Amino acid sequence: MAALFYGQELSSALMLGTAQYPSPEILRDAVLAAQPGVLTVSLRRESAGERAGQAFWSLVQELGVPVLPNTAGCHTVREAVTTAHMAREVFGTDWIKLEVIGELDTLQPDVFGLVEAARILTEEGFKVFPYTTEDLVVAERLLAAGCEVLMPWGAPIGSGKGLNNLFGLRAMRAHFPSVPLVVDAGIGVPSHAAQALELGYDAVLINTAVAKAGDPVAMARAFGLAVQAGTLARQADPMEARDMAAPSTPVAGKAFLG
């Protein structure tokens, strides 16, 4: 059964970012190729350049894909909360991807500020999608603050390194079997996305890997297929890995010469 994100089932396990594309036309074609379940949009990106911002928002609306605004680039609780309120007005949704960045080189979340901001926003009626680490204690705090979804990073934003901490991601999935989980950040190629779905994650969020590809439209299509493959593989109950070989051809009834 597909996970519900605050009561809503997504049409695809792919969440696609809308920043850094070479042109609006390529963004539109990439979205059509990938068929994502959600588009993430930044208030800062939408507002930049006044008319350009309005044109961008019109394009997103025309695509007809549910929107998840984010607080990208926020470094304090106050900044994140203020940006979330502005996003709710602009985009007309109480969904918010919450980012509170604590370290500039890795863009690692400030988990202390994240929990505080999540508590404030959930109390104010927001449905919060927190960008966090794979730390289980932080995850518990976010759930206690009212979050119903967790978005641990795979690797630093824009790094393309994939799933850096498989043990931590597996532990989070095992520890929170009924919580919708999204791998957010660091995914570089479609196989990383498929791997996340095979681990039992409910969705992945991709931006840089598509927008900065040599052919963003082809890469978007590849990611759309990868999340389908990963989901189907998980549902098919994959075989367990073994330390020793096991014959794939049965030996029962095989003739032996004396």
GROMACS .gro file of C-alpha atoms in nm:
model
  258
    1MET     CA    1   0.000   0.000   0.000
    2ALA     CA    2   0.136   0.342  -0.096
    3ALA     CA    3   0.231   0.580   0.182
    4LEU     CA    4   0.004   0.873   0.259
    5PHE     CA    5   0.166   1.212   0.299
    6TYR     CA    6  -0.061   1.395   0.540
    7GLY     CA    7  -0.353   1.193   0.407
    8GLN     CA    8  -0.262   1.236   0.039
    9GLU     CA    9  -0.133   0.959  -0.188
   10LEU     CA   10   0.119   1.073  -0.447
   11SER     CA   11   0.094   0.966  -0.810
   12SER     CA   12   0.469   0.895  -0.816
   13ALA     CA   13   0.745   0.833  -0.563
   14LEU     CA   14   0.948   1.106  -0.734
   15MET     CA   15   0.956   1.457  -0.591
   16LEU     CA   16   1.125   1.692  -0.837
   17GLY     CA   17   1.287   2.027  -0.766
   18THR     CA   18   1.243   2.323  -1.000
   19ALA     CA   19   1.565   2.521  -0.951
   20GLN     CA   20   1.874   2.559  -1.174
   21TYR     CA   21   1.725   2.443  -1.505
   22PRO     CA   22   1.877   2.598  -1.819
   23SER     CA   23   1.540   2.742  -1.925
   24PRO     CA   24   1.169   2.733  -1.835
   25GLU     CA   25   1.106   2.523  -2.145
   26ILE     CA   26   1.353   2.257  -2.032
   27LEU     CA   27   1.197   2.258  -1.685
   28ARG     CA   28   0.854   2.201  -1.837
   29ASP     CA   29   0.979   1.921  -2.062
   30ALA     CA   30   1.164   1.757  -1.772
   31VAL     CA   31   0.850   1.756  -1.559
   32LEU     CA   32   0.647   1.606  -1.842
   33ALA     CA   33   0.915   1.339  -1.893
   34ALA     CA   34   0.949   1.246  -1.525
   35GLN     CA   35   0.580   1.262  -1.427
   36PRO     CA   36   0.666   1.343  -1.062
   37GLY     CA   37   0.416   1.325  -0.779
   38VAL     CA   38   0.527   1.660  -0.635
   39LEU     CA   39   0.719   1.968  -0.746
   40THR     CA   40   0.924   2.155  -0.486
   41VAL     CA   41   0.942   2.531  -0.528
   42SER     CA   42   1.139   2.796  -0.344
   43LEU     CA   43   0.975   3.122  -0.245
   44ARG     CA   44   1.305   3.299  -0.313
   45ARG     CA   45   1.319   3.154  -0.665
   46GLU     CA   46   0.955   3.235  -0.737
   47SER     CA   47   0.988   3.593  -0.615
   48ALA     CA   48   1.313   3.676  -0.792
   49GLY     CA   49   1.284   3.935  -1.062
   50GLU     CA   50   0.914   4.014  -1.007
   51ARG     CA   51   0.784   3.942  -1.360
   52ALA     CA   52   1.015   3.643  -1.399
   53GLY     CA   53   0.885   3.510  -1.072
   54GLN     CA   54   0.525   3.543  -1.185
   55ALA     CA   55   0.605   3.367  -1.511
   56PHE     CA   56   0.771   3.083  -1.322
   57TRP     CA   57   0.470   3.038  -1.094
   58SER     CA   58   0.235   3.040  -1.394
   59LEU     CA   59   0.444   2.765  -1.555
   60VAL     CA   60   0.430   2.553  -1.241
   61GLN     CA   61   0.054   2.597  -1.215
   62GLU     CA   62   0.007   2.496  -1.579
   63LEU     CA   63   0.190   2.167  -1.517
   64GLY     CA   64  -0.083   2.059  -1.274
   65VAL     CA   65   0.150   1.884  -1.029
   66PRO     CA   66   0.102   1.928  -0.650
   67VAL     CA   67   0.344   2.184  -0.508
   68LEU     CA   68   0.564   2.156  -0.199
   69PRO     CA   69   0.714   2.499  -0.116
   70ASN     CA   70   1.042   2.498   0.073
   71THR     CA   71   1.237   2.727   0.302
   72ALA     CA   72   1.564   2.677   0.111
   73GLY     CA   73   1.848   2.897   0.224
   74CYS     CA   74   1.709   2.972   0.570
   75HIS     CA   75   1.960   2.962   0.856
   76THR     CA   76   1.750   3.060   1.158
   77VAL     CA   77   1.420   2.953   1.308
   78ARG     CA   78   1.273   3.300   1.261
   79GLU     CA   79   1.376   3.316   0.896
   80ALA     CA   80   1.232   2.970   0.824
   81VAL     CA   81   0.902   3.040   0.999
   82THR     CA   82   0.861   3.375   0.823
   83THR     CA   83   0.940   3.220   0.484
   84ALA     CA   84   0.689   2.941   0.547
   85HIS     CA   85   0.414   3.193   0.615
   86MET     CA   86   0.498   3.385   0.299
   87ALA     CA   87   0.501   3.061   0.099
   88ARG     CA   88   0.157   2.965   0.228
   89GLU     CA   89   0.020   3.296   0.101
   90VAL     CA   90   0.192   3.278  -0.237
   91PHE     CA   91   0.134   2.910  -0.318
   92GLY     CA   92  -0.194   2.852  -0.137
   93THR     CA   93  -0.090   2.535   0.048
   94ASP     CA   94  -0.014   2.446   0.408
   95TRP     CA   95   0.251   2.194   0.298
   96ILE     CA   96   0.604   2.315   0.363
   97LYS     CA   97   0.942   2.152   0.319
   98LEU     CA   98   1.131   2.286   0.618
   99GLU     CA   99   1.501   2.360   0.586
  100VAL     CA  100   1.706   2.524   0.860
  101ILE     CA  101   2.068   2.509   0.745
  102GLY     CA  102   2.336   2.493   1.013
  103GLU     CA  103   2.667   2.440   0.832
  104LEU     CA  104   2.771   2.610   0.509
  105ASP     CA  105   3.016   2.361   0.357
  106THR     CA  106   2.789   2.057   0.381
  107LEU     CA  107   2.453   2.238   0.411
  108GLN     CA  108   2.380   2.005   0.701
  109PRO     CA  109   2.057   2.084   0.884
  110ASP     CA  110   2.064   2.266   1.216
  111VAL     CA  111   1.864   1.994   1.387
  112PHE     CA  112   1.805   2.200   1.702
  113GLY     CA  113   1.656   2.489   1.507
  114LEU     CA  114   1.473   2.243   1.283
  115VAL     CA  115   1.285   2.084   1.571
  116GLU     CA  116   1.192   2.425   1.714
  117ALA     CA  117   1.071   2.557   1.378
  118ALA     CA  118   0.877   2.236   1.312
  119ARG     CA  119   0.696   2.270   1.646
  120ILE     CA  120   0.603   2.631   1.577
  121LEU     CA  121   0.478   2.562   1.226
  122THR     CA  122   0.275   2.251   1.311
  123GLU     CA  123   0.105   2.447   1.589
  124GLU     CA  124   0.017   2.708   1.327
  125GLY     CA  125  -0.146   2.453   1.098
  126PHE     CA  126   0.139   2.369   0.861
  127LYS     CA  127   0.204   2.017   0.735
  128VAL     CA  128   0.580   2.001   0.775
  129PHE     CA  129   0.823   1.796   0.565
  130PRO     CA  130   1.151   1.839   0.758
  131TYR     CA  131   1.489   1.810   0.584
  132THR     CA  132   1.692   1.629   0.848
  133THR     CA  133   1.974   1.383   0.906
  134GLU     CA  134   1.931   1.009   0.963
  135ASP     CA  135   1.974   1.056   1.341
  136LEU     CA  136   1.701   0.857   1.519
  137VAL     CA  137   1.687   1.085   1.823
  138VAL     CA  138   1.630   1.391   1.605
  139ALA     CA  139   1.365   1.196   1.416
  140GLU     CA  140   1.182   1.119   1.742
  141ARG     CA  141   1.191   1.488   1.836
  142LEU     CA  142   1.050   1.590   1.498
  143LEU     CA  143   0.764   1.342   1.525
  144ALA     CA  144   0.692   1.464   1.877
  145ALA     CA  145   0.685   1.820   1.739
  146GLY     CA  146   0.401   1.721   1.509
  147CYS     CA  147   0.573   1.613   1.186
  148GLU     CA  148   0.414   1.315   1.009
  149VAL     CA  149   0.686   1.281   0.743
  150LEU     CA  150   1.067   1.265   0.770
  151MET     CA  151   1.313   1.362   0.496
  152PRO     CA  152   1.664   1.240   0.583
  153TRP     CA  153   1.951   1.332   0.355
  154GLY     CA  154   2.129   1.073   0.146
  155ALA     CA  155   2.436   1.295   0.117
  156PRO     CA  156   2.505   1.671   0.120
  157ILE     CA  157   2.280   1.878  -0.107
  158GLY     CA  158   2.400   1.883  -0.466
  159SER     CA  159   2.688   1.641  -0.402
  160GLY     CA  160   2.555   1.352  -0.611
  161LYS     CA  161   2.719   1.102  -0.374
  162GLY     CA  162   2.408   0.890  -0.329
  163LEU     CA  163   2.325   0.707  -0.006
  164ASN     CA  164   2.627   0.773   0.216
  165ASN     CA  165   2.503   0.601   0.530
  166LEU     CA  166   2.317   0.285   0.438
  167PHE     CA  167   2.322   0.160   0.796
  168GLY     CA  168   2.163   0.480   0.923
  169LEU     CA  169   1.898   0.486   0.650
  170ARG     CA  170   1.811   0.119   0.707
  171ALA     CA  171   1.790   0.181   1.081
  172MET     CA  172   1.554   0.473   1.029
  173ARG     CA  173   1.327   0.267   0.804
  174ALA     CA  174   1.322  -0.019   1.057
  175HIS     CA  175   1.269   0.214   1.354
  176PHE     CA  176   0.977   0.402   1.194
  177PRO     CA  177   0.797   0.139   0.984
  178SER     CA  178   0.473   0.337   0.947
  179VAL     CA  179   0.617   0.689   0.899
  180PRO     CA  180   0.644   0.814   0.539
  181LEU     CA  181   1.016   0.858   0.466
  182VAL     CA  182   1.175   1.049   0.178
  183VAL     CA  183   1.544   1.048   0.088
  184ASP     CA  184   1.618   1.413   0.027
  185ALA     CA  185   1.951   1.548  -0.106
  186GLY     CA  186   2.264   1.394  -0.248
  187ILE     CA  187   2.115   1.158  -0.506
  188GLY     CA  188   2.317   1.178  -0.826
  189VAL     CA  189   2.201   0.905  -1.066
  190PRO     CA  190   1.884   0.700  -1.115
  191SER     CA  191   2.035   0.390  -0.952
  192HIS     CA  192   2.063   0.586  -0.625
  193ALA     CA  193   1.690   0.659  -0.641
  194ALA     CA  194   1.604   0.298  -0.713
  195GLN     CA  195   1.823   0.188  -0.421
  196ALA     CA  196   1.639   0.422  -0.183
  197LEU     CA  197   1.302   0.279  -0.288
  198GLU     CA  198   1.439  -0.076  -0.259
  199LEU     CA  199   1.537   0.005   0.101
  200GLY     CA  200   1.171   0.074   0.169
  201TYR     CA  201   1.171   0.452   0.145
  202ASP     CA  202   0.847   0.598   0.017
  203ALA     CA  203   0.986   0.866  -0.212
  204VAL     CA  204   1.299   1.050  -0.321
  205LEU     CA  205   1.352   1.419  -0.386
  206ILE     CA  206   1.575   1.510  -0.683
  207ASN     CA  207   1.681   1.848  -0.818
  208THR     CA  208   2.047   1.904  -0.906
  209ALA     CA  209   2.095   1.560  -1.064
  210VAL     CA  210   1.829   1.643  -1.322
  211ALA     CA  211   1.871   2.018  -1.365
  212LYS     CA  212   2.250   2.002  -1.409
  213ALA     CA  213   2.260   1.693  -1.631
  214GLY     CA  214   2.383   1.731  -1.989
  215ASP     CA  215   2.031   1.641  -2.101
  216PRO     CA  216   1.791   1.726  -1.817
  217VAL     CA  217   1.487   1.590  -1.999
  218ALA     CA  218   1.643   1.249  -2.062
  219MET     CA  219   1.769   1.237  -1.703
  220ALA     CA  220   1.423   1.328  -1.572
  221ARG     CA  221   1.274   1.040  -1.770
  222ALA     CA  222   1.541   0.807  -1.632
  223PHE     CA  223   1.459   0.905  -1.273
  224GLY     CA  224   1.089   0.856  -1.338
  225LEU     CA  225   1.158   0.501  -1.454
  226ALA     CA  226   1.403   0.439  -1.167
  227VAL     CA  227   1.147   0.513  -0.896
  228GLN     CA  228   0.902   0.281  -1.067
  229ALA     CA  229   1.165   0.005  -1.076
  230GLY     CA  230   1.266   0.060  -0.714
  231THR     CA  231   0.907   0.053  -0.593
  232LEU     CA  232   0.823  -0.263  -0.787
  233ALA     CA  233   1.140  -0.433  -0.663
  234ARG     CA  234   1.052  -0.358  -0.302
  235GLN     CA  235   0.697  -0.485  -0.348
  236ALA     CA  236   0.832  -0.803  -0.506
  237ASP     CA  237   1.013  -0.896  -0.180
  238PRO     CA  238   1.380  -0.912  -0.293
  239MET     CA  239   1.597  -1.211  -0.212
  240GLU     CA  240   1.833  -1.183   0.084
  241ALA     CA  241   2.203  -1.136   0.012
  242ARG     CA  242   2.424  -1.440   0.086
  243ASP     CA  243   2.789  -1.481   0.172
  244MET     CA  244   2.824  -1.804  -0.031
  245ALA     CA  245   2.715  -1.909  -0.378
  246ALA     CA  246   2.390  -2.098  -0.433
  247PRO     CA  247   2.323  -2.284  -0.762
  248SER     CA  248   2.055  -2.129  -0.975
  249THR     CA  249   2.002  -2.456  -1.163
  250PRO     CA  250   1.865  -2.744  -0.951
  251VAL     CA  251   2.084  -3.054  -0.935
  252ALA     CA  252   1.802  -3.295  -0.848
  253GLY     CA  253   1.765  -3.553  -1.125
  254LYS     CA  254   2.099  -3.468  -1.280
  255ALA     CA  255   2.269  -3.766  -1.444
  256PHE     CA  256   2.607  -3.872  -1.305
  257LEU     CA  257   2.842  -4.099  -1.493
  258GLY     CA  258   3.007  -4.373  -1.285
   0.00000   0.00000   0.00000
